[in-house]
Amino acid sequence: MRAAIYCRVSTDDQSTDPQRLELQDYCQRKGWSVAAEYCDTISGAKFTRTGLDRLMAAVRKRKIDVILCVKLDRLGRSFPHLAQMIFEFDSNGVALICTSQFIDTSEENPAGRLIMHVLIAMAEFERSLIKERTRAGLRVAKARGVKFGRPVRPVTQKCREIVQSFREGNIRTYRELAKALDC
């Protein structure tokens, strides 16, 4: 079996090493060769990721037989994206194994395939809850008077005069306007 390892963390202060070691150990126990390792440091909600894009290219070229990741949420959090990837894995004869969740989508394991679909739905549900909590927190902060966005710069009388001069045609180009406003 030609195995591909996929690891992902969300932030730069996290390391993919624990995931990689667990997956390499799994391959060694199974007697599989690791054809490639793909790693990303980016949110799982992002559809485009360098490592994932390279992994999908290898799937399409049929360079691997099985993809290993620690948990399903390392691969992605949105149901449509995960469903699309799993369909593509199936189309190209590639199995997905999530070692920490006992998910195995190979042809020999129909129960694993069922559990995987349930977990995909749960991952999407969890992501929706996180979004909902974030929006609620923003609403509470706004109600408390917290200001979001760039701070508003006060408009001086000099700025008003320069803009008026621009409107009257005394300043003809945007370049002249920018120079007059010192920006």
Short mmCIF file of C-alpha atoms in Angstrom, two decimals:
data_model
loop_
_atom_site.label_atom_id
_atom_site.label_comp_id
_atom_site.label_asym_id
_atom_site.label_seq_id
_atom_site.Cartn_x
_atom_site.Cartn_y
_atom_site.Cartn_z
CA MET A 1 0.00 0.00 0.00
CA ARG A 2 1.24 3.45 -0.94
CA ALA A 3 0.16 5.69 1.90
CA ALA A 4 -0.01 9.47 2.03
CA ILE A 5 0.09 11.21 5.38
CA TYR A 6 -1.84 14.46 5.86
CA CYS A 7 -1.27 16.67 8.91
CA ARG A 8 -2.75 20.07 9.66
CA VAL A 9 -2.55 22.58 12.48
CA SER A 10 -4.33 25.92 12.66
CA THR A 11 -1.59 28.22 13.93
CA ASP A 12 2.18 28.68 13.67
CA ASP A 13 2.71 28.01 17.38
CA GLN A 14 1.38 24.44 16.94
CA SER A 15 3.37 21.52 15.52
CA THR A 16 2.36 18.72 13.17
CA ASP A 17 5.03 16.42 14.67
CA PRO A 18 2.68 14.49 17.03
CA GLN A 19 0.28 13.81 14.14
CA ARG A 20 3.10 12.81 11.80
CA LEU A 21 4.67 10.42 14.33
CA GLU A 22 1.32 8.71 15.06
CA LEU A 23 0.62 8.22 11.35
CA GLN A 24 4.14 7.00 10.54
CA ASP A 25 3.85 4.48 13.39
CA TYR A 26 0.49 3.29 12.01
CA CYS A 27 2.03 2.74 8.56
CA GLN A 28 4.96 0.87 10.05
CA ARG A 29 2.64 -1.47 12.00
CA LYS A 30 0.65 -2.16 8.80
CA GLY A 31 3.80 -2.65 6.71
CA TRP A 32 2.87 0.19 4.33
CA SER A 33 5.32 2.52 2.65
CA VAL A 34 4.80 6.25 3.10
CA ALA A 35 4.67 7.61 -0.45
CA ALA A 36 4.37 11.25 0.65
CA GLU A 37 3.67 13.53 3.58
CA TYR A 38 1.58 16.69 3.25
CA CYS A 39 1.32 19.31 5.98
CA ASP A 40 -0.56 22.59 6.32
CA THR A 41 -0.65 25.37 8.89
CA ILE A 42 -4.01 26.96 8.19
CA SER A 43 -7.63 26.84 9.32
CA GLY A 44 -9.54 23.68 8.41
CA ALA A 45 -12.33 25.85 7.07
CA LYS A 46 -10.16 27.00 4.16
CA PHE A 47 -10.80 25.05 0.96
CA THR A 48 -7.49 25.91 -0.65
CA ARG A 49 -4.42 24.74 1.25
CA THR A 50 -0.99 24.10 -0.24
CA GLY A 51 -0.51 20.63 1.26
CA LEU A 52 -4.10 19.55 0.63
CA ASP A 53 -3.93 20.75 -2.99
CA ARG A 54 -0.77 18.69 -3.53
CA LEU A 55 -2.43 15.69 -1.87
CA MET A 56 -5.47 15.96 -4.16
CA ALA A 57 -3.18 16.18 -7.20
CA ALA A 58 -1.51 12.92 -6.12
CA VAL A 59 -4.96 11.32 -5.67
CA ARG A 60 -5.95 12.34 -9.21
CA LYS A 61 -2.70 10.93 -10.60
CA ARG A 62 -3.34 7.70 -8.66
CA LYS A 63 0.02 7.88 -6.92
CA ILE A 64 -1.43 6.74 -3.58
CA ASP A 65 -3.75 4.01 -2.32
CA VAL A 66 -4.64 5.30 1.13
CA ILE A 67 -4.69 8.66 2.93
CA LEU A 68 -4.00 8.75 6.63
CA CYS A 69 -4.90 11.60 8.95
CA VAL A 70 -5.30 11.65 12.71
CA LYS A 71 -8.85 13.04 12.79
CA LEU A 72 -11.41 13.99 10.20
CA ASP A 73 -11.38 17.64 11.28
CA ARG A 74 -7.70 17.83 10.26
CA LEU A 75 -8.85 17.25 6.68
CA GLY A 76 -11.73 19.74 6.71
CA ARG A 77 -14.77 21.03 8.56
CA SER A 78 -17.36 21.74 5.92
CA PHE A 79 -19.64 18.93 4.84
CA PRO A 80 -19.69 19.87 1.13
CA HIS A 81 -15.89 20.07 0.97
CA LEU A 82 -15.35 16.79 2.84
CA ALA A 83 -18.04 15.07 0.79
CA GLN A 84 -16.40 16.28 -2.43
CA MET A 85 -12.99 15.02 -1.29
CA ILE A 86 -14.35 11.65 -0.19
CA PHE A 87 -16.20 11.24 -3.48
CA GLU A 88 -12.96 12.03 -5.29
CA PHE A 89 -11.06 9.54 -3.11
CA ASP A 90 -13.65 6.87 -3.94
CA SER A 91 -13.54 7.70 -7.66
CA ASN A 92 -9.79 7.23 -7.70
CA GLY A 93 -9.78 4.09 -5.54
CA VAL A 94 -8.18 5.80 -2.54
CA ALA A 95 -9.21 4.88 1.01
CA LEU A 96 -9.27 7.35 3.91
CA ILE A 97 -8.18 6.28 7.38
CA CYS A 98 -8.49 8.51 10.44
CA THR A 99 -6.42 6.70 13.04
CA SER A 100 -7.77 8.37 16.21
CA GLN A 101 -11.41 7.94 15.19
CA PHE A 102 -11.26 4.39 13.77
CA ILE A 103 -12.55 5.57 10.40
CA ASP A 104 -11.64 3.36 7.48
CA THR A 105 -13.39 3.99 4.14
CA SER A 106 -11.83 1.08 2.32
CA GLU A 107 -14.14 -1.24 0.40
CA GLU A 108 -13.81 -3.89 3.11
CA ASN A 109 -15.30 -1.68 5.83
CA PRO A 110 -18.90 -0.49 5.19
CA ALA A 111 -19.45 0.30 8.90
CA GLY A 112 -16.45 2.64 8.82
CA ARG A 113 -17.90 4.42 5.81
CA LEU A 114 -21.21 4.97 7.66
CA ILE A 115 -19.46 6.33 10.76
CA MET A 116 -17.39 8.62 8.56
CA HIS A 117 -20.51 10.23 7.07
CA VAL A 118 -21.94 10.81 10.54
CA LEU A 119 -18.66 12.38 11.69
CA ILE A 120 -18.59 14.68 8.67
CA ALA A 121 -22.04 15.96 9.63
CA MET A 122 -20.86 16.45 13.23
CA ALA A 123 -17.77 18.39 12.10
CA GLU A 124 -19.96 20.73 10.08
CA PHE A 125 -22.34 21.13 13.03
CA GLU A 126 -19.42 21.99 15.33
CA ARG A 127 -18.16 24.60 12.87
CA SER A 128 -21.65 26.17 12.75
CA LEU A 129 -21.75 26.35 16.56
CA ILE A 130 -18.38 28.10 16.61
CA LYS A 131 -19.63 30.68 14.08
CA GLU A 132 -22.82 31.21 16.08
CA ARG A 133 -20.87 31.75 19.32
CA THR A 134 -18.53 34.19 17.60
CA ARG A 135 -21.45 36.24 16.25
CA ALA A 136 -23.10 36.26 19.68
CA GLY A 137 -19.85 37.46 21.26
CA LEU A 138 -19.55 40.25 18.69
CA ARG A 139 -23.14 41.35 19.38
CA VAL A 140 -22.44 41.48 23.14
CA ALA A 141 -19.24 43.44 22.59
CA LYS A 142 -21.07 45.90 20.32
CA ALA A 143 -23.80 46.35 22.93
CA ARG A 144 -21.07 47.20 25.47
CA GLY A 145 -19.79 49.92 23.14
CA VAL A 146 -16.74 48.21 21.65
CA LYS A 147 -15.85 49.76 18.30
CA PHE A 148 -14.78 47.49 15.44
CA GLY A 149 -12.78 48.40 12.35
CA ARG A 150 -10.31 51.15 11.71
CA PRO A 151 -10.34 54.15 14.01
CA VAL A 152 -11.97 57.18 12.44
CA ARG A 153 -9.58 60.05 11.86
CA PRO A 154 -11.00 63.48 12.62
CA VAL A 155 -11.42 65.72 9.57
CA THR A 156 -9.59 68.99 10.04
CA GLN A 157 -10.59 72.35 8.61
CA LYS A 158 -7.49 72.21 6.39
CA CYS A 159 -8.70 68.92 4.87
CA ARG A 160 -12.14 70.40 4.20
CA GLU A 161 -10.54 73.37 2.41
CA ILE A 162 -8.31 71.12 0.26
CA VAL A 163 -11.27 68.91 -0.75
CA GLN A 164 -13.33 72.02 -1.56
CA SER A 165 -10.46 73.31 -3.68
CA PHE A 166 -10.46 69.96 -5.53
CA ARG A 167 -14.20 70.18 -6.16
CA GLU A 168 -13.83 73.73 -7.50
CA GLY A 169 -11.14 72.59 -9.92
CA ASN A 170 -8.18 74.37 -8.34
CA ILE A 171 -6.57 70.97 -7.75
CA ARG A 172 -6.88 69.00 -10.98
CA THR A 173 -5.44 65.52 -10.39
CA TYR A 174 -5.69 62.91 -7.68
CA ARG A 175 -1.92 63.03 -7.36
CA GLU A 176 -2.08 66.76 -6.55
CA LEU A 177 -4.92 66.08 -4.12
CA ALA A 178 -2.93 63.35 -2.35
CA LYS A 179 0.12 65.60 -2.13
CA ALA A 180 -1.98 68.45 -0.67
CA LEU A 181 -3.52 66.07 1.89
CA ASP A 182 -0.05 64.67 2.65
CA CYS A 183 -1.02 61.06 1.98
#
